[in-house]
XYZ file of C-alpha atoms in Angstrom:
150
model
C 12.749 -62.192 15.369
C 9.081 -62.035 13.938
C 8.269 -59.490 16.772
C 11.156 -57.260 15.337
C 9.808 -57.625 11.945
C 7.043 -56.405 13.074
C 7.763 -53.646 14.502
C 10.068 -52.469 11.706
C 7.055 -53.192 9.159
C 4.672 -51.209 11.511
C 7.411 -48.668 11.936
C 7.989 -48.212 8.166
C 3.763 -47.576 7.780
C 3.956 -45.171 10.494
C 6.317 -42.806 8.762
C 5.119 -43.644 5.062
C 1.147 -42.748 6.825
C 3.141 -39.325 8.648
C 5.050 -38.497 5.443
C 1.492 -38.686 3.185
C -0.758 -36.519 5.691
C 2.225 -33.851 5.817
C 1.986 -33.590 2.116
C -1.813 -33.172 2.222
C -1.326 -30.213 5.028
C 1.477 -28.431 3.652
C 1.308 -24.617 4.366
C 0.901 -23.471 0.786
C -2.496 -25.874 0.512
C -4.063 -24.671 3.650
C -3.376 -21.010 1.884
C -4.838 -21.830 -1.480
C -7.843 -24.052 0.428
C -8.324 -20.292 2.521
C -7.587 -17.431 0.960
C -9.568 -14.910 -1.905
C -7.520 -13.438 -4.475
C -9.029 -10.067 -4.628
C -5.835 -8.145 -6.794
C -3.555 -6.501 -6.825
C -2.036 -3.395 -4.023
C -1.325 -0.153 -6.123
C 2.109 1.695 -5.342
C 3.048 5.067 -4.983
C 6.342 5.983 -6.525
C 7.109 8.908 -4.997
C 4.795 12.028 -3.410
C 6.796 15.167 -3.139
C 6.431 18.874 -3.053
C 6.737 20.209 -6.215
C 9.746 22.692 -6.600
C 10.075 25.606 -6.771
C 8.121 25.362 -3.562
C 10.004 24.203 -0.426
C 9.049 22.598 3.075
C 8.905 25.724 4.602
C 5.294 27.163 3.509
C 3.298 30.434 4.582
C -0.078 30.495 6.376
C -2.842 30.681 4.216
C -1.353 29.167 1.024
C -1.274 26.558 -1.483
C 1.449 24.528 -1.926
C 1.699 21.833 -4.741
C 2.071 18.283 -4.388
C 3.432 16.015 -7.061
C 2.407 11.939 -6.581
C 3.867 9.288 -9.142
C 2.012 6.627 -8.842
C 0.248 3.088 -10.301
C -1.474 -0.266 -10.123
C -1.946 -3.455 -12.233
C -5.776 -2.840 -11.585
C -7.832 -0.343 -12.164
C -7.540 3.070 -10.018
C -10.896 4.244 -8.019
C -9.570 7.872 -6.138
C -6.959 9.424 -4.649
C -7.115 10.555 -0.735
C -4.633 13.258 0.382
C -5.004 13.751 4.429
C -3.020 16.047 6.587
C -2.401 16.159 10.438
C -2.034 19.817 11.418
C -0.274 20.579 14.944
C -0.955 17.912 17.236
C -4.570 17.710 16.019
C -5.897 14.488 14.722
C -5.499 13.667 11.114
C -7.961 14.934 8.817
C -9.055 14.064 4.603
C -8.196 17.278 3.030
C -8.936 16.047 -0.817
C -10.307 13.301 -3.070
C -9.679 12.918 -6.149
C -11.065 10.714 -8.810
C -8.265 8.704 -10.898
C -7.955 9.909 -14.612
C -5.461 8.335 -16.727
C -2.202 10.654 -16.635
C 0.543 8.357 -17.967
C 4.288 9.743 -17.939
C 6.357 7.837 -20.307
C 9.326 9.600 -18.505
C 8.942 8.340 -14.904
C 6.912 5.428 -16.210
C 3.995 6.327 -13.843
C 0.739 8.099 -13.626
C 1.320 11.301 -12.441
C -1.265 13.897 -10.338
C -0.755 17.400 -9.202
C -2.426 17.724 -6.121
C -2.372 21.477 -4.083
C -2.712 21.561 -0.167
C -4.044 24.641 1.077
C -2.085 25.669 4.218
C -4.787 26.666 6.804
C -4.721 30.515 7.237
C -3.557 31.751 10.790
C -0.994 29.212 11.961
C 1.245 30.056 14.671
C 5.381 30.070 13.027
C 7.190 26.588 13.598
C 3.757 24.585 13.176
C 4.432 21.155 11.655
C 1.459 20.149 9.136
C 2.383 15.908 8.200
C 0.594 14.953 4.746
C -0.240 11.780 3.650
C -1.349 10.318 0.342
C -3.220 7.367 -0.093
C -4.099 5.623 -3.998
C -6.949 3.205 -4.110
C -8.283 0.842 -6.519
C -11.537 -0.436 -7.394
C -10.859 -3.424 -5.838
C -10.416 -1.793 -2.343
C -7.078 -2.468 -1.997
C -5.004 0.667 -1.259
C -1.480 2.072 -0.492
C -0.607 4.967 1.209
C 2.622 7.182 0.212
C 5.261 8.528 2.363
C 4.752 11.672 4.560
C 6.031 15.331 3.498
C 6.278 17.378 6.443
C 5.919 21.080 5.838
C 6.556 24.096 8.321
C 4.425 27.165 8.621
C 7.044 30.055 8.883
């Protein structure tokens, strides 16, 4: 009988001793004991061609761009990149953030233009890319327009 009381009372510190170091490790502890806030990701809203221009584009010209965009922290540029043909991907543009606040869309808003290279062949695919990024490095890049040289 005393060796099952025993047992039960070395039992019962076992899982109290378990249930106390589980605590201390918890997942969310080892995060904040790890990690460095550093802020905040901007977003992009949207990044589309600006009508009346369409998808379909003509060697040699400029086509605008229209990116709705912001961020909780401060803005340091804007990078637009393209990927003409099966060539690599290239930075076409930055741009340096200045405050353009639409109280319409509720974003900043930037006009960008993309000059389509001069002497594409018809049916080439040119894939654009924006990308914001703040001050504090942290950046977000904006879904892809495709264009066609006709």
């Amino acid at each position: 009988m005393k060796t099952n009381i025993s047992i039960m009372v070395a039992g019962l510190f076992s899982v109290m001793l378990l249930t106390t170091a589980c605590k201390k490790n918890a997942p969310d502890q080892w995060l904040q004991d790890n990690i460095t806030v550093i802020g905040k990701v901007p977003v992009v809203a949207s990044f589309t061609i600006q009508p009346p221009a369409t998808a379909n584009v003509t060697s040699g010209t400029p086509v605008p761009l229209d990116l709705r965009y912001w961020s909780d922290d401060p803005i340091d540029k804007i990078n637009l990149r393209a990927t003409v043909g099966t060539g690599g991907q290239q930075l076409v543009s930055t741009t340096a953030y200045q405050k353009a606040y639409s109280s319409i869309s509720r974003t900043d808003s930037l006009i960008l233009s993309y000059p389509v290279p001069s002497g594409l062949a018809t049916g080439t695919a040119i894939v654009l890319e924006v990308e914001v990024v703040n001050k504090n490095t942290l950046s977000k890049k904006g879904s892809l327009i495709t264009l066609k040289v006709k």
